[in-house]
C-alpha cells in the first residue's frame, strides 16, 4: 500500500452544479459544507489536499488542466501534475459531493490505478499518468472517467456504499 505521505488528496469541485441549482460544494449538511466532509475524509489518508476546478480560500485551489470545462478529468489532470511537481507518487481523488467515503479508502484502492465501483470519480491514480492525461485532454479525446479508466486498465474496487448529491432533494439522505 502507498504511504499517505506519498499521496496528494484531490477534491474535484469544478462542476457547474446545474442539476443542483446552486453551488452544491457549499451546501450544508449537518451544519457542514458538503466539500468539507470530503476534505475531512481525505485528510488523514494523504499528505495534503487540493481543491480542483476553483479558487479555494481554505486551501490550495487548482485550475483544471489543460483548461476549464473538461469535466472531472480536467481536475484530475491538474492534481496529477501538482503531485508530480511535489514529488509525490499518486493522487487519491473524490468529487466534492461524495458521501460515505471510507476511512480506509487509500488502502482499498491501492495499488492504483483504481476506481470505486459505482462512483468512478473516486479513484487512486499514479502521478506519473499526469502527462498522458494532459495529452489526451489536449487532443480532444474522450473526456469521460470511464474512458480514462479503461485506457489505464484501472481496477474497479468495492468501496462500500458511496453516495453523491445531485439535487437538493438528495441532501436529507446524507
Short mmCIF file of N, CA and C in Angstrom, two decimals:
data_model
loop_
_atom_site.label_atom_id
_atom_site.label_comp_id
_atom_site.label_asym_id
_atom_site.label_seq_id
_atom_site.Cartn_x
_atom_site.Cartn_y
_atom_site.Cartn_z
N UNK A 1 0.83 -1.18 0.00
CA UNK A 1 0.00 0.00 0.00
C UNK A 1 0.88 1.25 0.00
N UNK A 2 0.40 2.28 -0.64
CA UNK A 2 1.10 3.56 -0.63
C UNK A 2 1.07 4.18 0.76
N UNK A 3 2.13 4.85 1.10
CA UNK A 3 2.17 5.61 2.34
C UNK A 3 1.39 6.90 2.14
N UNK A 4 0.52 7.29 3.08
CA UNK A 4 -0.22 8.55 2.93
C UNK A 4 0.68 9.75 2.66
N UNK A 5 1.90 9.74 3.19
CA UNK A 5 2.81 10.87 2.98
C UNK A 5 3.27 10.99 1.53
N UNK A 6 2.96 9.99 0.69
CA UNK A 6 3.36 10.00 -0.72
C UNK A 6 2.18 10.26 -1.66
N UNK A 7 1.02 10.64 -1.07
CA UNK A 7 -0.21 10.77 -1.85
C UNK A 7 -0.81 12.16 -1.68
N UNK A 8 -1.25 12.73 -2.77
CA UNK A 8 -1.97 14.01 -2.77
C UNK A 8 -3.46 13.72 -2.82
N UNK A 9 -4.22 14.34 -1.94
CA UNK A 9 -5.67 14.24 -1.99
C UNK A 9 -6.22 15.33 -2.90
N UNK A 10 -7.21 15.00 -3.70
CA UNK A 10 -7.79 15.97 -4.62
C UNK A 10 -9.31 15.91 -4.55
N UNK A 11 -9.91 17.06 -4.28
CA UNK A 11 -11.37 17.18 -4.30
C UNK A 11 -11.74 17.80 -5.64
N UNK A 12 -12.51 17.07 -6.42
CA UNK A 12 -12.93 17.54 -7.74
C UNK A 12 -14.15 18.43 -7.54
N UNK A 13 -13.97 19.73 -7.77
CA UNK A 13 -15.01 20.70 -7.40
C UNK A 13 -15.23 21.75 -8.49
N UNK A 14 -15.01 21.41 -9.74
CA UNK A 14 -15.12 22.38 -10.81
C UNK A 14 -16.42 22.34 -11.58
N UNK A 15 -17.37 21.50 -11.15
CA UNK A 15 -18.62 21.37 -11.90
C UNK A 15 -19.53 22.58 -11.76
N UNK A 16 -20.52 22.65 -12.61
CA UNK A 16 -21.45 23.77 -12.63
C UNK A 16 -22.62 23.61 -11.67
N UNK A 17 -22.82 22.42 -11.12
CA UNK A 17 -23.95 22.13 -10.21
C UNK A 17 -25.28 22.48 -10.86
N UNK A 18 -25.40 22.26 -12.16
CA UNK A 18 -26.61 22.67 -12.89
C UNK A 18 -27.86 21.94 -12.39
N UNK A 19 -27.77 20.67 -12.07
CA UNK A 19 -28.94 19.95 -11.56
C UNK A 19 -29.28 20.38 -10.14
N UNK A 20 -28.28 20.87 -9.42
CA UNK A 20 -28.50 21.28 -8.03
C UNK A 20 -29.12 22.68 -7.95
N UNK A 21 -28.75 23.55 -8.88
CA UNK A 21 -29.32 24.89 -8.91
C UNK A 21 -28.49 25.95 -8.22
N UNK A 22 -27.51 25.54 -7.45
CA UNK A 22 -26.56 26.44 -6.80
C UNK A 22 -25.30 25.64 -6.54
N UNK A 23 -24.29 26.27 -5.98
CA UNK A 23 -23.01 25.60 -5.75
C UNK A 23 -23.16 24.52 -4.69
N UNK A 24 -23.25 23.28 -5.12
CA UNK A 24 -23.51 22.19 -4.16
C UNK A 24 -22.33 21.94 -3.23
N UNK A 25 -21.13 22.30 -3.63
CA UNK A 25 -19.97 22.12 -2.74
C UNK A 25 -20.18 22.88 -1.43
N UNK A 26 -20.94 23.97 -1.49
CA UNK A 26 -21.16 24.82 -0.32
C UNK A 26 -22.46 24.50 0.40
N UNK A 27 -23.24 23.55 -0.11
CA UNK A 27 -24.49 23.17 0.54
C UNK A 27 -24.20 22.60 1.93
N UNK A 28 -25.06 22.92 2.87
CA UNK A 28 -24.86 22.48 4.25
C UNK A 28 -25.54 21.15 4.54
N UNK A 29 -24.79 20.28 5.17
CA UNK A 29 -25.29 19.00 5.67
C UNK A 29 -24.85 18.93 7.12
N UNK A 30 -25.79 18.91 8.03
CA UNK A 30 -25.48 18.91 9.47
C UNK A 30 -24.52 20.05 9.82
N UNK A 31 -24.83 21.23 9.32
CA UNK A 31 -24.07 22.46 9.59
C UNK A 31 -22.63 22.42 9.06
N UNK A 32 -22.37 21.56 8.08
CA UNK A 32 -21.04 21.49 7.47
C UNK A 32 -21.21 21.47 5.95
N UNK A 33 -20.34 22.22 5.25
CA UNK A 33 -20.41 22.23 3.79
C UNK A 33 -20.08 20.83 3.26
N UNK A 34 -20.75 20.45 2.18
CA UNK A 34 -20.50 19.15 1.56
C UNK A 34 -19.02 18.94 1.28
N UNK A 35 -18.38 19.94 0.71
CA UNK A 35 -16.97 19.82 0.37
C UNK A 35 -16.10 19.59 1.61
N UNK A 36 -16.50 20.16 2.74
CA UNK A 36 -15.72 19.97 3.97
C UNK A 36 -15.76 18.52 4.44
N UNK A 37 -16.87 17.83 4.19
CA UNK A 37 -16.94 16.42 4.54
C UNK A 37 -15.97 15.58 3.72
N UNK A 38 -15.82 15.92 2.45
CA UNK A 38 -14.89 15.20 1.57
C UNK A 38 -13.45 15.51 1.98
N UNK A 39 -13.17 16.78 2.25
CA UNK A 39 -11.83 17.16 2.71
C UNK A 39 -11.48 16.39 3.98
N UNK A 40 -12.41 16.36 4.93
CA UNK A 40 -12.17 15.66 6.21
C UNK A 40 -11.94 14.17 6.00
N UNK A 41 -12.63 13.57 5.04
CA UNK A 41 -12.44 12.14 4.78
C UNK A 41 -11.09 11.85 4.14
N UNK A 42 -10.61 12.74 3.29
CA UNK A 42 -9.33 12.52 2.61
C UNK A 42 -8.12 12.87 3.48
N UNK A 43 -8.22 13.92 4.29
CA UNK A 43 -7.04 14.43 5.00
C UNK A 43 -6.22 13.39 5.76
N UNK A 44 -6.83 12.49 6.53
CA UNK A 44 -5.98 11.54 7.26
C UNK A 44 -5.31 10.48 6.38
N UNK A 45 -5.71 10.44 5.11
CA UNK A 45 -5.21 9.41 4.21
C UNK A 45 -4.16 9.91 3.22
N UNK A 46 -3.84 11.22 3.29
CA UNK A 46 -2.95 11.83 2.30
C UNK A 46 -2.01 12.84 2.96
N UNK A 47 -1.00 13.27 2.20
CA UNK A 47 -0.06 14.27 2.70
C UNK A 47 -0.67 15.67 2.72
N UNK A 48 -1.47 15.99 1.72
CA UNK A 48 -2.12 17.30 1.60
C UNK A 48 -3.34 17.15 0.70
N UNK A 49 -4.25 18.10 0.80
CA UNK A 49 -5.46 18.10 -0.03
C UNK A 49 -5.49 19.37 -0.88
N UNK A 50 -5.84 19.23 -2.15
CA UNK A 50 -6.05 20.36 -3.04
C UNK A 50 -7.50 20.33 -3.52
N UNK A 51 -7.98 21.50 -3.89
CA UNK A 51 -9.34 21.64 -4.42
C UNK A 51 -9.20 21.95 -5.91
N UNK A 52 -9.73 21.08 -6.74
CA UNK A 52 -9.54 21.21 -8.19
C UNK A 52 -10.75 21.87 -8.85
N UNK A 53 -10.46 22.82 -9.73
CA UNK A 53 -11.50 23.42 -10.53
C UNK A 53 -12.05 24.73 -10.00
N UNK A 54 -11.44 25.25 -8.95
CA UNK A 54 -11.90 26.52 -8.39
C UNK A 54 -10.85 27.11 -7.47
N UNK A 55 -10.98 28.39 -7.26
CA UNK A 55 -10.17 29.02 -6.22
C UNK A 55 -10.75 28.60 -4.89
N UNK A 56 -9.90 28.47 -3.88
CA UNK A 56 -10.40 28.00 -2.59
C UNK A 56 -9.65 28.69 -1.47
N UNK A 57 -10.36 29.43 -0.62
CA UNK A 57 -9.68 30.19 0.43
C UNK A 57 -9.10 29.32 1.55
N UNK A 58 -9.67 28.13 1.76
CA UNK A 58 -9.23 27.28 2.87
C UNK A 58 -8.08 26.35 2.50
N UNK A 59 -7.59 26.43 1.31
CA UNK A 59 -6.52 25.52 0.88
C UNK A 59 -6.11 25.86 -0.52
N UNK A 60 -5.31 25.02 -1.09
CA UNK A 60 -4.80 25.27 -2.43
C UNK A 60 -5.84 24.92 -3.48
N UNK A 61 -6.25 25.92 -4.24
CA UNK A 61 -7.16 25.69 -5.35
C UNK A 61 -6.35 25.55 -6.63
N UNK A 62 -6.71 24.58 -7.45
CA UNK A 62 -6.01 24.35 -8.72
C UNK A 62 -6.97 24.56 -9.88
N UNK A 63 -6.53 25.26 -10.92
CA UNK A 63 -7.31 25.38 -12.14
C UNK A 63 -7.25 24.05 -12.88
N UNK A 64 -8.38 23.66 -13.46
CA UNK A 64 -8.41 22.45 -14.28
C UNK A 64 -7.38 22.57 -15.40
N UNK A 65 -6.82 21.44 -15.79
CA UNK A 65 -5.83 21.40 -16.87
C UNK A 65 -6.32 20.47 -17.97
N UNK A 66 -6.12 20.75 -19.20
CA UNK A 66 -5.43 21.90 -19.74
C UNK A 66 -6.27 23.18 -19.75
N UNK A 67 -7.59 23.07 -19.49
CA UNK A 67 -8.46 24.24 -19.48
C UNK A 67 -9.72 23.91 -18.69
N UNK A 68 -10.44 24.94 -18.31
CA UNK A 68 -11.72 24.73 -17.64
C UNK A 68 -12.69 24.06 -18.61
N UNK A 69 -13.71 23.42 -18.07
CA UNK A 69 -14.73 22.81 -18.91
C UNK A 69 -14.41 21.41 -19.38
N UNK A 70 -13.40 20.79 -18.81
CA UNK A 70 -13.00 19.44 -19.21
C UNK A 70 -13.68 18.37 -18.36
N UNK A 71 -14.52 18.79 -17.43
CA UNK A 71 -15.16 17.82 -16.55
C UNK A 71 -14.20 17.34 -15.48
N UNK A 72 -14.55 16.27 -14.79
CA UNK A 72 -13.71 15.77 -13.69
C UNK A 72 -12.28 15.45 -14.11
N UNK A 73 -12.08 15.04 -15.36
CA UNK A 73 -10.72 14.72 -15.80
C UNK A 73 -9.82 15.94 -15.83
N UNK A 74 -10.38 17.13 -16.06
CA UNK A 74 -9.59 18.36 -16.00
C UNK A 74 -9.06 18.60 -14.60
N UNK A 75 -9.89 18.32 -13.60
CA UNK A 75 -9.44 18.45 -12.21
C UNK A 75 -8.43 17.38 -11.84
N UNK A 76 -8.69 16.15 -12.28
CA UNK A 76 -7.74 15.06 -12.01
C UNK A 76 -6.40 15.36 -12.66
N UNK A 77 -6.43 15.88 -13.88
CA UNK A 77 -5.19 16.22 -14.58
C UNK A 77 -4.39 17.26 -13.78
N UNK A 78 -5.07 18.28 -13.31
CA UNK A 78 -4.40 19.32 -12.51
C UNK A 78 -3.77 18.70 -11.26
N UNK A 79 -4.49 17.80 -10.61
CA UNK A 79 -3.98 17.16 -9.39
C UNK A 79 -2.78 16.26 -9.69
N UNK A 80 -2.84 15.50 -10.78
CA UNK A 80 -1.72 14.63 -11.14
C UNK A 80 -0.47 15.45 -11.42
N UNK A 81 -0.62 16.55 -12.14
CA UNK A 81 0.53 17.41 -12.44
C UNK A 81 1.07 18.06 -11.17
N UNK A 82 0.18 18.43 -10.25
CA UNK A 82 0.61 19.00 -8.96
C UNK A 82 1.34 17.95 -8.13
N UNK A 83 0.85 16.73 -8.13
CA UNK A 83 1.52 15.65 -7.39
C UNK A 83 2.92 15.43 -7.94
N UNK A 84 3.06 15.44 -9.26
CA UNK A 84 4.39 15.30 -9.88
C UNK A 84 5.29 16.45 -9.44
N UNK A 85 4.76 17.67 -9.47
CA UNK A 85 5.54 18.84 -9.08
C UNK A 85 6.04 18.72 -7.64
N UNK A 86 5.24 18.14 -6.79
CA UNK A 86 5.60 17.97 -5.38
C UNK A 86 6.44 16.73 -5.13
N UNK A 87 6.66 15.91 -6.14
CA UNK A 87 7.44 14.69 -5.97
C UNK A 87 6.67 13.59 -5.28
N UNK A 88 5.34 13.61 -5.37
CA UNK A 88 4.50 12.58 -4.75
C UNK A 88 4.22 11.46 -5.75
N UNK A 89 3.75 10.34 -5.25
CA UNK A 89 3.58 9.15 -6.08
C UNK A 89 2.20 8.99 -6.69
N UNK A 90 1.17 9.55 -6.05
CA UNK A 90 -0.19 9.26 -6.51
C UNK A 90 -1.16 10.35 -6.07
N UNK A 91 -2.37 10.27 -6.63
CA UNK A 91 -3.47 11.16 -6.28
C UNK A 91 -4.66 10.30 -5.89
N UNK A 92 -5.21 10.59 -4.71
CA UNK A 92 -6.46 9.99 -4.25
C UNK A 92 -7.53 11.06 -4.43
N UNK A 93 -8.51 10.80 -5.30
CA UNK A 93 -9.47 11.86 -5.61
C UNK A 93 -10.90 11.43 -5.31
N UNK A 94 -11.72 12.46 -5.07
CA UNK A 94 -13.15 12.26 -4.84
C UNK A 94 -13.87 13.55 -5.23
N UNK A 95 -15.11 13.44 -5.72
CA UNK A 95 -15.86 14.64 -6.04
C UNK A 95 -16.33 15.35 -4.77
N UNK A 96 -16.60 16.64 -4.91
CA UNK A 96 -17.00 17.45 -3.75
C UNK A 96 -18.34 17.05 -3.16
N UNK A 97 -19.10 16.24 -3.87
CA UNK A 97 -20.42 15.83 -3.39
C UNK A 97 -20.47 14.37 -2.95
N UNK A 98 -19.31 13.77 -2.72
CA UNK A 98 -19.26 12.36 -2.31
C UNK A 98 -19.73 12.22 -0.86
N UNK A 99 -20.47 11.16 -0.62
CA UNK A 99 -20.99 10.85 0.71
C UNK A 99 -20.54 9.43 1.07
N UNK A 100 -20.06 9.25 2.29
CA UNK A 100 -19.73 7.92 2.78
C UNK A 100 -18.37 7.40 2.38
N UNK A 101 -17.40 8.29 2.15
CA UNK A 101 -16.05 7.83 1.83
C UNK A 101 -15.46 7.06 3.01
N UNK A 102 -14.96 5.86 2.79
CA UNK A 102 -14.43 5.07 3.90
C UNK A 102 -13.10 5.61 4.44
N UNK A 103 -12.85 5.35 5.71
CA UNK A 103 -11.62 5.81 6.35
C UNK A 103 -10.41 5.07 5.81
N UNK A 104 -10.63 3.95 5.13
CA UNK A 104 -9.52 3.18 4.54
C UNK A 104 -9.58 3.20 3.01
N UNK A 105 -10.05 4.30 2.45
CA UNK A 105 -10.17 4.42 1.00
C UNK A 105 -8.84 4.20 0.30
N UNK A 106 -7.78 4.81 0.80
CA UNK A 106 -6.47 4.64 0.19
C UNK A 106 -6.06 3.16 0.17
N UNK A 107 -6.24 2.49 1.28
CA UNK A 107 -5.88 1.07 1.35
C UNK A 107 -6.72 0.23 0.39
N UNK A 108 -7.99 0.52 0.31
CA UNK A 108 -8.87 -0.25 -0.58
C UNK A 108 -8.47 -0.09 -2.05
N UNK A 109 -8.10 1.14 -2.43
CA UNK A 109 -7.80 1.40 -3.83
C UNK A 109 -6.35 1.10 -4.22
N UNK A 110 -5.48 0.91 -3.24
CA UNK A 110 -4.07 0.62 -3.54
C UNK A 110 -3.94 -0.80 -4.07
N UNK A 111 -3.09 -1.02 -5.06
CA UNK A 111 -2.35 -0.02 -5.80
C UNK A 111 -3.21 0.56 -6.92
N UNK A 112 -2.88 1.75 -7.33
CA UNK A 112 -3.58 2.39 -8.45
C UNK A 112 -2.97 1.95 -9.76
N UNK A 113 -3.64 2.15 -10.85
CA UNK A 113 -4.88 2.89 -10.96
C UNK A 113 -6.09 2.04 -10.54
N UNK A 114 -6.98 2.70 -9.82
CA UNK A 114 -8.19 2.02 -9.36
C UNK A 114 -9.29 3.05 -9.16
N UNK A 115 -10.54 2.61 -9.39
CA UNK A 115 -11.70 3.45 -9.16
C UNK A 115 -12.69 2.71 -8.28
N UNK A 116 -13.53 3.46 -7.61
CA UNK A 116 -14.56 2.86 -6.76
C UNK A 116 -15.71 2.38 -7.63
N UNK A 117 -16.16 1.17 -7.40
CA UNK A 117 -17.32 0.64 -8.12
C UNK A 117 -18.53 1.51 -7.82
N UNK A 118 -19.20 1.92 -8.86
CA UNK A 118 -20.40 2.73 -8.70
C UNK A 118 -20.16 4.22 -8.51
N UNK A 119 -18.91 4.62 -8.37
CA UNK A 119 -18.58 6.05 -8.19
C UNK A 119 -17.21 6.28 -8.80
N UNK A 120 -17.16 6.32 -10.13
CA UNK A 120 -15.88 6.37 -10.85
C UNK A 120 -15.05 7.60 -10.58
N UNK A 121 -15.67 8.67 -10.05
CA UNK A 121 -14.90 9.88 -9.74
C UNK A 121 -14.05 9.71 -8.48
N UNK A 122 -14.26 8.63 -7.77
CA UNK A 122 -13.43 8.29 -6.61
C UNK A 122 -12.36 7.34 -7.12
N UNK A 123 -11.10 7.74 -6.98
CA UNK A 123 -10.06 6.89 -7.53
C UNK A 123 -8.68 7.16 -6.99
N UNK A 124 -7.79 6.27 -7.30
CA UNK A 124 -6.37 6.39 -6.97
C UNK A 124 -5.60 6.25 -8.27
N UNK A 125 -4.77 7.27 -8.56
CA UNK A 125 -4.07 7.36 -9.83
C UNK A 125 -2.60 7.63 -9.62
N UNK A 126 -1.71 6.89 -10.28
CA UNK A 126 -0.28 7.20 -10.21
C UNK A 126 -0.01 8.61 -10.76
N UNK A 127 0.79 9.37 -10.07
CA UNK A 127 1.12 10.72 -10.51
C UNK A 127 1.79 10.71 -11.88
N UNK A 128 2.48 9.64 -12.20
CA UNK A 128 3.17 9.54 -13.49
C UNK A 128 2.20 9.58 -14.67
N UNK A 129 0.90 9.44 -14.44
CA UNK A 129 -0.09 9.48 -15.51
C UNK A 129 -0.45 10.91 -15.92
N UNK A 130 0.09 11.91 -15.23
CA UNK A 130 -0.27 13.30 -15.49
C UNK A 130 -0.06 13.75 -16.92
N UNK A 131 1.11 13.49 -17.48
CA UNK A 131 1.39 13.94 -18.84
C UNK A 131 0.52 13.21 -19.87
N UNK A 132 0.25 11.94 -19.65
CA UNK A 132 -0.61 11.18 -20.56
C UNK A 132 -2.02 11.74 -20.57
N UNK A 133 -2.53 12.06 -19.39
CA UNK A 133 -3.88 12.62 -19.31
C UNK A 133 -3.92 14.01 -19.93
N UNK A 134 -2.90 14.81 -19.68
CA UNK A 134 -2.83 16.14 -20.28
C UNK A 134 -2.87 16.04 -21.81
N UNK A 135 -2.09 15.13 -22.37
CA UNK A 135 -2.06 14.95 -23.83
C UNK A 135 -3.41 14.47 -24.34
N UNK A 136 -4.04 13.56 -23.63
CA UNK A 136 -5.35 13.04 -24.04
C UNK A 136 -6.39 14.16 -24.08
N UNK A 137 -6.42 14.98 -23.04
CA UNK A 137 -7.39 16.07 -22.98
C UNK A 137 -7.09 17.15 -24.03
N UNK A 138 -5.82 17.47 -24.21
CA UNK A 138 -5.42 18.48 -25.19
C UNK A 138 -5.77 18.04 -26.61
N UNK A 139 -5.75 16.74 -26.86
CA UNK A 139 -6.06 16.21 -28.18
C UNK A 139 -7.57 16.17 -28.45
N UNK A 140 -8.37 16.44 -27.43
CA UNK A 140 -9.81 16.47 -27.62
C UNK A 140 -10.47 15.10 -27.62
N UNK A 141 -9.82 14.13 -27.04
CA UNK A 141 -10.37 12.78 -26.99
C UNK A 141 -11.48 12.64 -25.96
N UNK A 142 -11.86 11.42 -25.72
CA UNK A 142 -12.90 11.08 -24.75
C UNK A 142 -12.56 11.69 -23.39
N UNK A 143 -13.47 12.47 -22.83
CA UNK A 143 -13.23 13.13 -21.54
C UNK A 143 -13.97 12.44 -20.40
N UNK A 144 -14.45 11.24 -20.61
CA UNK A 144 -15.15 10.54 -19.53
C UNK A 144 -14.15 9.81 -18.63
N UNK A 145 -14.49 9.75 -17.36
CA UNK A 145 -13.65 8.98 -16.43
C UNK A 145 -13.67 7.51 -16.82
N UNK A 146 -14.82 7.03 -17.27
CA UNK A 146 -14.91 5.63 -17.70
C UNK A 146 -13.90 5.35 -18.82
N UNK A 147 -13.83 6.24 -19.81
CA UNK A 147 -12.89 6.05 -20.92
C UNK A 147 -11.44 6.10 -20.45
N UNK A 148 -11.14 7.03 -19.54
CA UNK A 148 -9.78 7.13 -18.99
C UNK A 148 -9.43 5.89 -18.19
N UNK A 149 -10.37 5.43 -17.36
CA UNK A 149 -10.13 4.24 -16.54
C UNK A 149 -9.88 3.02 -17.43
N UNK A 150 -10.64 2.90 -18.49
CA UNK A 150 -10.44 1.79 -19.43
C UNK A 150 -9.07 1.88 -20.09
N UNK A 151 -8.71 3.09 -20.53
CA UNK A 151 -7.41 3.27 -21.18
C UNK A 151 -6.25 2.94 -20.25
N UNK A 152 -6.44 3.14 -18.96
CA UNK A 152 -5.38 2.89 -17.96
C UNK A 152 -5.47 1.51 -17.34
N UNK A 153 -6.44 0.70 -17.75
CA UNK A 153 -6.67 -0.60 -17.13
C UNK A 153 -6.86 -0.49 -15.62
N UNK A 154 -7.61 0.54 -15.21
CA UNK A 154 -7.88 0.74 -13.78
C UNK A 154 -8.77 -0.38 -13.25
N UNK A 155 -8.42 -0.83 -12.06
CA UNK A 155 -9.24 -1.83 -11.38
C UNK A 155 -10.49 -1.14 -10.82
N UNK A 156 -11.60 -1.86 -10.77
CA UNK A 156 -12.81 -1.36 -10.13
C UNK A 156 -12.92 -2.07 -8.78
N UNK A 157 -13.01 -1.29 -7.70
CA UNK A 157 -12.91 -1.82 -6.35
C UNK A 157 -14.18 -1.52 -5.56
N UNK A 158 -14.64 -2.50 -4.80
CA UNK A 158 -15.79 -2.29 -3.91
C UNK A 158 -15.33 -1.43 -2.73
N UNK A 159 -15.90 -0.26 -2.62
CA UNK A 159 -15.56 0.66 -1.52
C UNK A 159 -16.77 0.90 -0.63
N UNK A 160 -17.71 -0.04 -0.65
CA UNK A 160 -18.92 0.13 0.14
C UNK A 160 -19.91 1.01 -0.61
N UNK A 161 -20.94 1.40 0.10
CA UNK A 161 -21.98 2.23 -0.50
C UNK A 161 -21.54 3.68 -0.46
N UNK A 162 -21.26 4.22 -1.63
CA UNK A 162 -20.88 5.62 -1.76
C UNK A 162 -22.03 6.37 -2.40
N UNK A 163 -22.34 7.50 -1.85
CA UNK A 163 -23.40 8.32 -2.42
C UNK A 163 -22.84 9.61 -2.96
N UNK A 164 -23.70 10.33 -3.66
CA UNK A 164 -23.35 11.68 -4.08
C UNK A 164 -24.62 12.50 -4.17
N UNK A 165 -24.46 13.80 -4.13
CA UNK A 165 -25.58 14.72 -4.14
C UNK A 165 -25.67 15.35 -5.52
N UNK A 166 -26.81 15.17 -6.19
CA UNK A 166 -27.02 15.78 -7.49
C UNK A 166 -28.08 16.87 -7.45
N UNK A 167 -29.06 16.72 -6.56
CA UNK A 167 -30.17 17.66 -6.46
C UNK A 167 -30.39 18.00 -4.98
N UNK A 168 -30.99 19.14 -4.69
CA UNK A 168 -31.25 19.49 -3.29
C UNK A 168 -32.04 18.41 -2.55
N UNK A 169 -32.89 17.68 -3.26
CA UNK A 169 -33.67 16.62 -2.61
C UNK A 169 -32.78 15.50 -2.09
N UNK A 170 -31.56 15.38 -2.57
CA UNK A 170 -30.64 14.35 -2.11
C UNK A 170 -30.05 14.67 -0.74
N UNK A 171 -30.09 15.92 -0.32
CA UNK A 171 -29.44 16.33 0.94
C UNK A 171 -29.99 15.64 2.18
N UNK A 172 -31.29 15.45 2.32
CA UNK A 172 -31.77 14.77 3.53
C UNK A 172 -31.25 13.35 3.70
N UNK A 173 -30.80 12.75 2.60
CA UNK A 173 -30.28 11.39 2.65
C UNK A 173 -28.88 11.30 3.21
N UNK A 174 -28.24 12.46 3.40
CA UNK A 174 -26.84 12.47 3.82
C UNK A 174 -26.70 12.16 5.28
#
